[in-house]
mmCIF file of C-alpha atoms and ligand atoms in Angstrom:
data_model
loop_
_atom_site.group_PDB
_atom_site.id
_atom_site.type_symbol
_atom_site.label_atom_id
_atom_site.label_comp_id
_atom_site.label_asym_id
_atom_site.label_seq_id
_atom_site.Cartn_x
_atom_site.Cartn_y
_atom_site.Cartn_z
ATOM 1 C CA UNK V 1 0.000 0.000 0.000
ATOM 2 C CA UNK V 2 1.471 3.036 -0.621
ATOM 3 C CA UNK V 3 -1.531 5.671 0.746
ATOM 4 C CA UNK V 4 -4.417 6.072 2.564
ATOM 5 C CA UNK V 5 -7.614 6.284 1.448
ATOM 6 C CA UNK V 6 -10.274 8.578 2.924
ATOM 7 C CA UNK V 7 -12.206 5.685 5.613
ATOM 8 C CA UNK V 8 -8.482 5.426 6.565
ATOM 9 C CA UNK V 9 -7.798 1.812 4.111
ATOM 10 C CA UNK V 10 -4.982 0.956 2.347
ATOM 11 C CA UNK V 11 -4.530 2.459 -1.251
ATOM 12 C CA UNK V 12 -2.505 0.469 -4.109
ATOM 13 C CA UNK V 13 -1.301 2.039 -7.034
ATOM 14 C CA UNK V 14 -1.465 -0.454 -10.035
ATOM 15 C CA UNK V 15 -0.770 0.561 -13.752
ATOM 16 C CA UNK V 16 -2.004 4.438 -12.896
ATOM 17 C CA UNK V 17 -4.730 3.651 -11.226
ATOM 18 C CA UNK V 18 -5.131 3.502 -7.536
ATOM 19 C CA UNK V 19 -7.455 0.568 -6.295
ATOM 20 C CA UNK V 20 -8.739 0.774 -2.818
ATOM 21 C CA UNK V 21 -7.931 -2.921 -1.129
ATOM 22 C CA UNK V 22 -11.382 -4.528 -1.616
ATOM 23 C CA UNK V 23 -10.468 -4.513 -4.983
ATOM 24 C CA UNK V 24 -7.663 -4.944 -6.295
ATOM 25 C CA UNK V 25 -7.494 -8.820 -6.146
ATOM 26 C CA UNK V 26 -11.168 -8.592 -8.068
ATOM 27 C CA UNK V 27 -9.613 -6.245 -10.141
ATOM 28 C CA UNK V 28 -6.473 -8.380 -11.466
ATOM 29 C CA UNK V 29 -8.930 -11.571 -11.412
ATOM 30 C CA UNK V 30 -11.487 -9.674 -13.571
ATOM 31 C CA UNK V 31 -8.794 -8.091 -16.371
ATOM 32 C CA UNK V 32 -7.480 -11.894 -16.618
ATOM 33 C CA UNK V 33 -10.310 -13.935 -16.851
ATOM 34 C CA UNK V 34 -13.653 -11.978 -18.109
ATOM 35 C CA UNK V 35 -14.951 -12.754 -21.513
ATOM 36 C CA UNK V 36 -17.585 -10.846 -23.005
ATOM 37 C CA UNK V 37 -20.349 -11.610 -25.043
ATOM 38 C CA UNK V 38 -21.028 -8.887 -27.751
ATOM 39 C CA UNK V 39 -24.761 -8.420 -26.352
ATOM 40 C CA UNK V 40 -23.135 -7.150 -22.967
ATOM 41 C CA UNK V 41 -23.510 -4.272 -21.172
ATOM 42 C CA UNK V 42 -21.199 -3.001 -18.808
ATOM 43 C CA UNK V 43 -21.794 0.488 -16.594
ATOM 44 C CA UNK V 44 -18.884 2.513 -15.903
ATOM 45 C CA UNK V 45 -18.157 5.162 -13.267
ATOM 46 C CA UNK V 46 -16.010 6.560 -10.871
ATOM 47 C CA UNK V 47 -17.585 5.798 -7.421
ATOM 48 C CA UNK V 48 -20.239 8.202 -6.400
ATOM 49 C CA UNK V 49 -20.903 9.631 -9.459
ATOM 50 C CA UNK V 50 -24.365 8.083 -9.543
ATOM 51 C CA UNK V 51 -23.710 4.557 -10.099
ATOM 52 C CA UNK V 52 -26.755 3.429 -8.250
ATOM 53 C CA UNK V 53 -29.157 5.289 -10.221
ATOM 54 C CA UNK V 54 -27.548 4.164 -13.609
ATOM 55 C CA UNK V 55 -27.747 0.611 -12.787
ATOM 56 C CA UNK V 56 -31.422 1.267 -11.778
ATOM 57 C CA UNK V 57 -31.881 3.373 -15.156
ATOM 58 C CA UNK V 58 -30.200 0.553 -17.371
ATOM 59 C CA UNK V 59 -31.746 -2.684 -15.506
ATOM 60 C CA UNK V 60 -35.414 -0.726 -16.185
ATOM 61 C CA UNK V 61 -34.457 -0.230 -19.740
ATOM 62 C CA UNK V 62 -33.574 -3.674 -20.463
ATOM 63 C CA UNK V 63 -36.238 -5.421 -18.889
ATOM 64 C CA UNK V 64 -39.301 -3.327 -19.072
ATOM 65 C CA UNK V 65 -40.967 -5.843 -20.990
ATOM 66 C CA UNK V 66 -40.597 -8.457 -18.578
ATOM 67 C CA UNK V 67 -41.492 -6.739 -15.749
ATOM 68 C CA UNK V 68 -44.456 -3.696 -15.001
ATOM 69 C CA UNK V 69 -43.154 -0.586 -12.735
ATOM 70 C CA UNK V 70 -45.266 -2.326 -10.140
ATOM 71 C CA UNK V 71 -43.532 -5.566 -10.407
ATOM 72 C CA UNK V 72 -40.157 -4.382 -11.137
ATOM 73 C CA UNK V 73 -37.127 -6.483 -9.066
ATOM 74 C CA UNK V 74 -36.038 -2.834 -8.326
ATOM 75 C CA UNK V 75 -38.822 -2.845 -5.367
ATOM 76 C CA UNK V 76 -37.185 -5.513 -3.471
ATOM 77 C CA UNK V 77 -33.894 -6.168 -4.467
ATOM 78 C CA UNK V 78 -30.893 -3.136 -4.051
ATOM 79 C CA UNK V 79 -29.853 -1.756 -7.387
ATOM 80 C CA UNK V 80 -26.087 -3.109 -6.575
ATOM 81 C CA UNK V 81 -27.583 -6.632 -6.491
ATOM 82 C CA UNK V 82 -29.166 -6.447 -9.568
ATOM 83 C CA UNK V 83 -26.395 -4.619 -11.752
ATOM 84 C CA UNK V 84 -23.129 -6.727 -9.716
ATOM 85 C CA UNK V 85 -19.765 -5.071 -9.517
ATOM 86 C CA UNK V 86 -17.233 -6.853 -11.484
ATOM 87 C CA UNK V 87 -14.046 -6.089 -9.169
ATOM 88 C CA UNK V 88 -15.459 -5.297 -5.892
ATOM 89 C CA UNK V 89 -18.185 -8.504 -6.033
ATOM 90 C CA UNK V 90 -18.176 -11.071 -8.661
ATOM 91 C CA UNK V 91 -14.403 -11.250 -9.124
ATOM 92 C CA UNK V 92 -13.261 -10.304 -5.097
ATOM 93 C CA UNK V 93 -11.130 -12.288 -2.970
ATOM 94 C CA UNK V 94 -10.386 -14.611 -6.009
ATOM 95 C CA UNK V 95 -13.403 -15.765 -6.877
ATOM 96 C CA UNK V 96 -14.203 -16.752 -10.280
ATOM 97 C CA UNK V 97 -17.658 -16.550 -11.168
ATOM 98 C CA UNK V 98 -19.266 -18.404 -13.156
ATOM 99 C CA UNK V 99 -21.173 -16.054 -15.469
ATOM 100 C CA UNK V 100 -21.756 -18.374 -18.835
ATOM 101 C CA UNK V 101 -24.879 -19.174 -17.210
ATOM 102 C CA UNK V 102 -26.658 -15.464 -17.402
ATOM 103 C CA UNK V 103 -28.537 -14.944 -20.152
ATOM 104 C CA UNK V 104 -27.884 -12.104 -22.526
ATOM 105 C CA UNK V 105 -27.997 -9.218 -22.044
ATOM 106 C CA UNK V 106 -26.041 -9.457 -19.134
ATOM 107 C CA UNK V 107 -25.081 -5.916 -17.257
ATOM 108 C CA UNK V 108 -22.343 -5.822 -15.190
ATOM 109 C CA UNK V 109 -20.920 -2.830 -13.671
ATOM 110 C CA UNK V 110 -17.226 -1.404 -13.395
ATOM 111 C CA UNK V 111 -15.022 1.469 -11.932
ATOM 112 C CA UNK V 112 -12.267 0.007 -13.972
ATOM 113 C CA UNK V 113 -10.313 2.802 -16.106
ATOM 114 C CA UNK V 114 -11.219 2.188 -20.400
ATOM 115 C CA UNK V 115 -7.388 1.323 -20.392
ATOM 116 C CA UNK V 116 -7.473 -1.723 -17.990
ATOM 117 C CA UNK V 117 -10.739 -3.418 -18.864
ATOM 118 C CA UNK V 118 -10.222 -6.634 -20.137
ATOM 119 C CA UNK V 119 -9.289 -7.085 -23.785
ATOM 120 C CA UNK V 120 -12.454 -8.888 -24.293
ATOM 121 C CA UNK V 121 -14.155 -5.950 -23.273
ATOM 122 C CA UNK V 122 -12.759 -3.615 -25.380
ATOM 123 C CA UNK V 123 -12.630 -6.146 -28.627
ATOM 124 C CA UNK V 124 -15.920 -6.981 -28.099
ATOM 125 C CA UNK V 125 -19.015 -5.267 -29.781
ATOM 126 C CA UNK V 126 -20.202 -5.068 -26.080
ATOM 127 C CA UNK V 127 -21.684 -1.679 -24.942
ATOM 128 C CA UNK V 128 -20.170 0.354 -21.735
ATOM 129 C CA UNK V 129 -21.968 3.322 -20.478
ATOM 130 C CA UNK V 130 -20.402 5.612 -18.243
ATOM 131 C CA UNK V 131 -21.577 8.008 -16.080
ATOM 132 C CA UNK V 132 -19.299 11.399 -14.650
ATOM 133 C CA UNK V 133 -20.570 13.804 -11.931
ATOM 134 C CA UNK V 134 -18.873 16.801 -11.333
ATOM 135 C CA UNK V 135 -15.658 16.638 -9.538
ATOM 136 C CA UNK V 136 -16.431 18.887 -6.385
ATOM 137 C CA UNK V 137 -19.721 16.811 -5.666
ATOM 138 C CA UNK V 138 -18.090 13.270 -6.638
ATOM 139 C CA UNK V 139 -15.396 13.992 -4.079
ATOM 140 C CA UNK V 140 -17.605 15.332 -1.503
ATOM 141 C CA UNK V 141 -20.373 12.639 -1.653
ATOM 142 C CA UNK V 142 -16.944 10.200 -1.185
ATOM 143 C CA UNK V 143 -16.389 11.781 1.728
ATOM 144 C CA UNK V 144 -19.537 11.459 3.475
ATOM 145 C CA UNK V 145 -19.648 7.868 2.091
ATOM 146 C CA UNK V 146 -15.996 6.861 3.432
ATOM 147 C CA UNK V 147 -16.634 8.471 6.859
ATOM 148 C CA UNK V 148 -19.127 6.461 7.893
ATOM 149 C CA UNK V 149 -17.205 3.342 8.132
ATOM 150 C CA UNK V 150 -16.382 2.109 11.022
ATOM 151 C CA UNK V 151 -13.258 -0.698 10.815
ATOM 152 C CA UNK V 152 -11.461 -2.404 13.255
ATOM 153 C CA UNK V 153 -8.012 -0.785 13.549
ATOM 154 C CA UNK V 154 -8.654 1.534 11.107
ATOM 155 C CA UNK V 155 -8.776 5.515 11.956
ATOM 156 C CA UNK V 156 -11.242 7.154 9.501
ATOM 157 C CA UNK V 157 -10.329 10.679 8.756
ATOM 158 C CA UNK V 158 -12.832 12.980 10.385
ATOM 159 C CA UNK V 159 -12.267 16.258 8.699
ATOM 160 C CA UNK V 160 -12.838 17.084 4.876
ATOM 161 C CA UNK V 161 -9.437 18.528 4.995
ATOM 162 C CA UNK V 162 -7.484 15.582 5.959
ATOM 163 C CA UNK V 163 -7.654 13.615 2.622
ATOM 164 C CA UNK V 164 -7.914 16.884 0.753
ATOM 165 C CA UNK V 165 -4.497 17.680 -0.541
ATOM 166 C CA UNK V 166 -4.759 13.441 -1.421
ATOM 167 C CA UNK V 167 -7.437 14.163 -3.501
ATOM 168 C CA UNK V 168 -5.777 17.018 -5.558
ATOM 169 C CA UNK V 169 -2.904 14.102 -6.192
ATOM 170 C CA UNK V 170 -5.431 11.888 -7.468
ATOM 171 C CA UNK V 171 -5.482 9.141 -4.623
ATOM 172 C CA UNK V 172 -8.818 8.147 -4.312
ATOM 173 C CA UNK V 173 -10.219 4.553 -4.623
ATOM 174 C CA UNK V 174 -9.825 4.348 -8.683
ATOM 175 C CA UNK V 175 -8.807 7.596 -9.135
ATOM 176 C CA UNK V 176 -7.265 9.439 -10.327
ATOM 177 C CA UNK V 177 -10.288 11.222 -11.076
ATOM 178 C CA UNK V 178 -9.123 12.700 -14.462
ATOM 179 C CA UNK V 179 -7.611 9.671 -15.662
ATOM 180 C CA UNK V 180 -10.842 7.793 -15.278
ATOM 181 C CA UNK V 181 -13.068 10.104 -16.709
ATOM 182 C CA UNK V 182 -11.015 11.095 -19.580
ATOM 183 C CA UNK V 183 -10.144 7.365 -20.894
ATOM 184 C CA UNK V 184 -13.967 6.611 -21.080
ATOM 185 C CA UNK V 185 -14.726 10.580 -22.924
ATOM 186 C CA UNK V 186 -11.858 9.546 -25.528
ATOM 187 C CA UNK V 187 -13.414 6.525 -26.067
ATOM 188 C CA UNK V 188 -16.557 7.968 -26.448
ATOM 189 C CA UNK V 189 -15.477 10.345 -28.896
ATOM 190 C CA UNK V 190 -13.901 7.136 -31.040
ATOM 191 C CA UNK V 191 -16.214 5.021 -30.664
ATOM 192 C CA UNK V 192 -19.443 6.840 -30.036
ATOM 193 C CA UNK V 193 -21.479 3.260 -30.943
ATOM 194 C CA UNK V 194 -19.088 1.521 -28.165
ATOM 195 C CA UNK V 195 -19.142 3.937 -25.225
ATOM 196 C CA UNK V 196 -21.565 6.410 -24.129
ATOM 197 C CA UNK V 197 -20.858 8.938 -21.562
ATOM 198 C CA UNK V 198 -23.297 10.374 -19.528
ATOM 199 C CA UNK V 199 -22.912 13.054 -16.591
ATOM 200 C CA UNK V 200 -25.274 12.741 -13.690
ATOM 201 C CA UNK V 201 -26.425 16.914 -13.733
ATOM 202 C CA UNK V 202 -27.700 16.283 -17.232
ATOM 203 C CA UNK V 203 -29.611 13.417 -15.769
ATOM 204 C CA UNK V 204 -30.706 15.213 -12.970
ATOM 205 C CA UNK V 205 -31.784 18.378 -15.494
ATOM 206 C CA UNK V 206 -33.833 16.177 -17.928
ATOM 207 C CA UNK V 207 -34.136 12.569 -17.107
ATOM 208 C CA UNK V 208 -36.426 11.949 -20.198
ATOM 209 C CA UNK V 209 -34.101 12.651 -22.945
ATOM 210 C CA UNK V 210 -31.453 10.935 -21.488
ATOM 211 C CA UNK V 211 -33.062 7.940 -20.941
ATOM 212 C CA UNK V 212 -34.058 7.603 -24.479
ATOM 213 C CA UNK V 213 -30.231 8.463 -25.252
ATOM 214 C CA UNK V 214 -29.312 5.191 -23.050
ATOM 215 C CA UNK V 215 -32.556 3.363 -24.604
ATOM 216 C CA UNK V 216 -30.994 3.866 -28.346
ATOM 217 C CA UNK V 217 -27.470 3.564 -27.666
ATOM 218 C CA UNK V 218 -28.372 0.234 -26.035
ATOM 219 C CA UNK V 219 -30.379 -0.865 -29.495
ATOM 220 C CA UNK V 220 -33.824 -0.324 -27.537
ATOM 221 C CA UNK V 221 -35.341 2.740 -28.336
ATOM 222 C CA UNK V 222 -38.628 3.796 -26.751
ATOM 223 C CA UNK V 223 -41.487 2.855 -29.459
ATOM 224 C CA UNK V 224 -44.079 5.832 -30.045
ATOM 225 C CA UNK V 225 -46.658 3.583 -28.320
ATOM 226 C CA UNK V 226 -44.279 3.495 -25.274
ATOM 227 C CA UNK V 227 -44.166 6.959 -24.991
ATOM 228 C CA UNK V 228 -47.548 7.513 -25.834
ATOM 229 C CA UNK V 229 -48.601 5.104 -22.497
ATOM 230 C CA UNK V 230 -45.797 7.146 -20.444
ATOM 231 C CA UNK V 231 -42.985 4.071 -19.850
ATOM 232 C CA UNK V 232 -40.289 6.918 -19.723
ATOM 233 C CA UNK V 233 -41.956 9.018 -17.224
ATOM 234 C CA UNK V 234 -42.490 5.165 -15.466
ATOM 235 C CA UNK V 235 -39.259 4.192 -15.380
ATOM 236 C CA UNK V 236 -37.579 7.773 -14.119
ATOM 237 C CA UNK V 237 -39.872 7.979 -10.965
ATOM 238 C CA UNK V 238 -39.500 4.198 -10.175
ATOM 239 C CA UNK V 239 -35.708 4.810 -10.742
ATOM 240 C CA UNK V 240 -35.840 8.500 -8.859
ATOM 241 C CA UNK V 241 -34.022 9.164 -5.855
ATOM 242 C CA UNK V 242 -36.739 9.951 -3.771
ATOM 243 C CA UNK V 243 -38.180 6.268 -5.077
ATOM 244 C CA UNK V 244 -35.464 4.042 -4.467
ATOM 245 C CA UNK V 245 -34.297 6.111 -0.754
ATOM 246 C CA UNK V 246 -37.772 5.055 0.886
ATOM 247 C CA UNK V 247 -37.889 1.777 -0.574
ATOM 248 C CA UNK V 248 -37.573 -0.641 2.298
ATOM 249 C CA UNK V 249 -34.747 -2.876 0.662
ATOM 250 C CA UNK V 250 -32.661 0.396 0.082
ATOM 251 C CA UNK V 251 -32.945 1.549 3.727
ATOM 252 C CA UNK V 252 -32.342 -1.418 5.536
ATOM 253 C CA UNK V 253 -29.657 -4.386 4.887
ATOM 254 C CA UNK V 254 -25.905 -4.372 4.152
ATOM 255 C CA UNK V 255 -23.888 -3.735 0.237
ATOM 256 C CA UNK V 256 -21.291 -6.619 1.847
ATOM 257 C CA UNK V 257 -18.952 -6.304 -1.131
ATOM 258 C CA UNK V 258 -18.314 -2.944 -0.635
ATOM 259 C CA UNK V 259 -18.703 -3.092 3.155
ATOM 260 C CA UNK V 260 -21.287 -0.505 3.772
ATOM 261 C CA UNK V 261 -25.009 -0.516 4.421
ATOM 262 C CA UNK V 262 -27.523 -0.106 1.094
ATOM 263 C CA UNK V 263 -28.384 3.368 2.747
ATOM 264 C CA UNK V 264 -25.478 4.896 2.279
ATOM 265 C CA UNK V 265 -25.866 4.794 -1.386
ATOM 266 C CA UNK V 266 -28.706 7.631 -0.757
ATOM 267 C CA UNK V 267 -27.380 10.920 0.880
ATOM 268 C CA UNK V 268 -29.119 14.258 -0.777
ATOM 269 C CA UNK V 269 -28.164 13.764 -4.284
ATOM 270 C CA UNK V 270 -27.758 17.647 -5.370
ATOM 271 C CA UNK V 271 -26.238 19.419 -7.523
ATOM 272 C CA UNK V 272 -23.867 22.060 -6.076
ATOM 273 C CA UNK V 273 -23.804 19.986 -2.382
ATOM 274 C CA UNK V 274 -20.024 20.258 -2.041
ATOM 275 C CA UNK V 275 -20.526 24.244 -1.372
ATOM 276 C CA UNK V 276 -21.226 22.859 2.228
ATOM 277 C CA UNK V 277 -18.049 21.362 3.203
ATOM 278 C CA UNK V 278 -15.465 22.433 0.975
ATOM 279 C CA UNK V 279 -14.343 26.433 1.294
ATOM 280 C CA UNK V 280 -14.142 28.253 -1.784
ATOM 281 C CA UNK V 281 -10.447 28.345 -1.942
ATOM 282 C CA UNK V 282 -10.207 24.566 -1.275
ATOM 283 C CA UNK V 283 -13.105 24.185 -4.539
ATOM 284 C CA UNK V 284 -11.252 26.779 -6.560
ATOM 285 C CA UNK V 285 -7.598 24.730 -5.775
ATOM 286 C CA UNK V 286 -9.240 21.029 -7.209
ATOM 287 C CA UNK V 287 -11.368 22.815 -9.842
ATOM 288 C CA UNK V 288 -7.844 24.452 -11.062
ATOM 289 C CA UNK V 289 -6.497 21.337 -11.090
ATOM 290 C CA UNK V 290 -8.970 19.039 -12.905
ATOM 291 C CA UNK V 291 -9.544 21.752 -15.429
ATOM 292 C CA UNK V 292 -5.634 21.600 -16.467
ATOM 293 C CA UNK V 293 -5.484 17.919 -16.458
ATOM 294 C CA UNK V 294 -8.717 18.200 -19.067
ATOM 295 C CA UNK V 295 -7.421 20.335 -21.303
ATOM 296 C CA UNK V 296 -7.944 20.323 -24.941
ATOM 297 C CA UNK V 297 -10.427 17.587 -24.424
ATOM 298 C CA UNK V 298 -13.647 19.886 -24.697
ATOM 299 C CA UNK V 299 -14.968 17.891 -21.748
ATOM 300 C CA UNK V 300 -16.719 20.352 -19.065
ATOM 301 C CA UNK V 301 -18.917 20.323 -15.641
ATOM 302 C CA UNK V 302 -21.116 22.223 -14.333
ATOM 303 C CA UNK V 303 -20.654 22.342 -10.851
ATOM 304 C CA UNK V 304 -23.987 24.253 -9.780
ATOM 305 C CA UNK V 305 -27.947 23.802 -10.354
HETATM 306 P P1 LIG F 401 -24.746 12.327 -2.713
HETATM 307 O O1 LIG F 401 -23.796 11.755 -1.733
HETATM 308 O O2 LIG F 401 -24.278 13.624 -3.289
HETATM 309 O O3 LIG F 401 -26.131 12.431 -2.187
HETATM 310 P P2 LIG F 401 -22.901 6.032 -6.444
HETATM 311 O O4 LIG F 401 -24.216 5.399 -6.754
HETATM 312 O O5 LIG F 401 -21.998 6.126 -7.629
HETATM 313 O O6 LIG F 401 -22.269 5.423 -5.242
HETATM 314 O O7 LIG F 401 -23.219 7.569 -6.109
HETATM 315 C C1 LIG F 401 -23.928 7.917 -4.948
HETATM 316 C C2 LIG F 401 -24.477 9.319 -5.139
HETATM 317 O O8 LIG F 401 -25.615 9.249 -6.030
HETATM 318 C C3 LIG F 401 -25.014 9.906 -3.840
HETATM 319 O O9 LIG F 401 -24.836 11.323 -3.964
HETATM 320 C C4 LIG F 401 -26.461 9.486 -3.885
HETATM 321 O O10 LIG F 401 -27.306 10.252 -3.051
HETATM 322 C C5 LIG F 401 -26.781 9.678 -5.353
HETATM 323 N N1 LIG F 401 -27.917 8.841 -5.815
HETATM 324 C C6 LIG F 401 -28.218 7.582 -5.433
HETATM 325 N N2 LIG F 401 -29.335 7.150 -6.065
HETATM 326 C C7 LIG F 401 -29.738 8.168 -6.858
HETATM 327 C C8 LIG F 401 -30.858 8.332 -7.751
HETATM 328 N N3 LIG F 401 -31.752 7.374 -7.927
HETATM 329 N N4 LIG F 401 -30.962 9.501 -8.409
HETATM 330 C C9 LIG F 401 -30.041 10.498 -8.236
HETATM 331 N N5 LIG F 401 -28.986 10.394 -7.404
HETATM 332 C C10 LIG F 401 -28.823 9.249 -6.723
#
């Protein structure tokens, strides 16, 4: 390990990425041995860039002909445990799943960087969406995630400013941040039919187109009839935050692969949140720095509703 990560864990640094130590095994296991299937679909993201709602978003899609809104596996079952994580789950403490029996489409999810998924991934005619939030929230919905561990021996850090000047290095479980979001954004640009990249505030400002963006790009586009009967508007409040929070399943019971309980996959979900708990010199300082590391690549946030 060669730094700390922000619940006070071990960080390793592997081929520019650093993995926090739930996953790196998985990780390793998962770039050796996964073999696509060109119908798969695999979601991308750094962690708490809205993960959870794209998994909800993408599982709807898929199988809103099998199931209604009312019968959806959504109100029982935690989005994590429908969509499972490939390094962190499936893959973790050298497991290797056996995933031949899924049937297609499978969906699988990732925070992988484009440049270390499996071959088989990339070779593939597989699909990968990915999903970016805005750097100030992302890092400040980490921090209220990572702080509410609780491990034995471990000493979270209790102050935002602790892991701060971390953060503007990059060291964050599979950061760096940059270097994540700007492999999948290339790739997008390539191969627009491969990878599409999605940013949570442009979910959160009009749910409807983008979910028929995702229902295209995944080969399913919404039928006239669909929208006519209202599916879209279905599946974005069954998928909505204020849906899946109060949902029994969400609120209660444990994540175990990545330690923590299902509710702390729902905090506030804003736009603009980080303004309480990072000063404006300490948002100005990371904003500098992401905005020179993403340079020239006409990628941009917007950090405020
Ligand atoms: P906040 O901590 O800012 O509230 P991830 O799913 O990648 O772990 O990201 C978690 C973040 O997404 C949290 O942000 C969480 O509240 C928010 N989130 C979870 N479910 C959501 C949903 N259905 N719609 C919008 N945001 C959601």
């Amino acid at each position: 390990p060669s730094a700390k990560n922000w619940d006070g864990t071990p960080l390793y640094f592997y081929k520019g990425v650093w993995y926090p130590v739930s996953g790196i095994r998985g990780a390793l296991s998962f770039q050796q041995h996964f073999i696509a299937r060109d119908t798969d679909i695999i979601l991308a993201s750094m962690p708490k860039s809205g993960t959870t709602w794209l998994k909800a978003l993408a599982f709807s899609v898929v199988n809103r002909n099998i199931y209604s809104p009312t019968e959806s596996p959504l109100l029982t079952t935690p989005p994590h445990d429908l969509v499972r994580f490939f390094e962190m789950d499936l893959y973790s403490k050298n497991q290797l799943p056996d995933l031949e029996q899924l049937p297609s489409p499978r969906i699988f999810s990732s925070h992988t960087h484009y440049e270390s998924l499996p071959p088989s991934i990339r070779g593939s005619s597989c699909k990968i969406v990915y999903i970016c939030r805005n750097p100030l929230d992302q890092l400040v919905s980490y921090f209220h995630f990572a702080r509410k561990f609780k491990r034995e021996n471990v000493k979270p850090l209790t102050s935002i400013d602790e892991g701060f000047d971390n953060i503007c290095r990059g060291i964050q479980s599979y950061g760096p941040f940059w270097e994540s979001v700007l492999g999948y954004w290339k790739a997008s640009l390539e191969r627009p039919d491969k990878v599409l990249f999605l940013k949570y505030e442009d979910l959160k400002e009009d749910i409807t187109f983008n979910l028929k963006k995702l229902a295209e790009f995944l080969g399913l586009p919404f039928s006239e009839k669909e929208e006519k009967e209202g599916v879209i508007q279905e599946i974005a409040e069954l998928c909505s935050f204020d849906n899946l929070k109060d949902l029994e399943v969400n609120r209660t019971g444990f994540f175990k692969s990545a330690g923590a309980p299902n509710s702390t996959f729902f905090r506030k979900a804003k736009v603009g949140d980080w303004c309480n708990d990072l000063s404006p010199s300490m948002a100005e300082r990371f904003l500098k720095i992401v905005e020179e590391k993403l340079a020239g690549s006409g990628l941009s946030f917007k950090v405020s509703e």
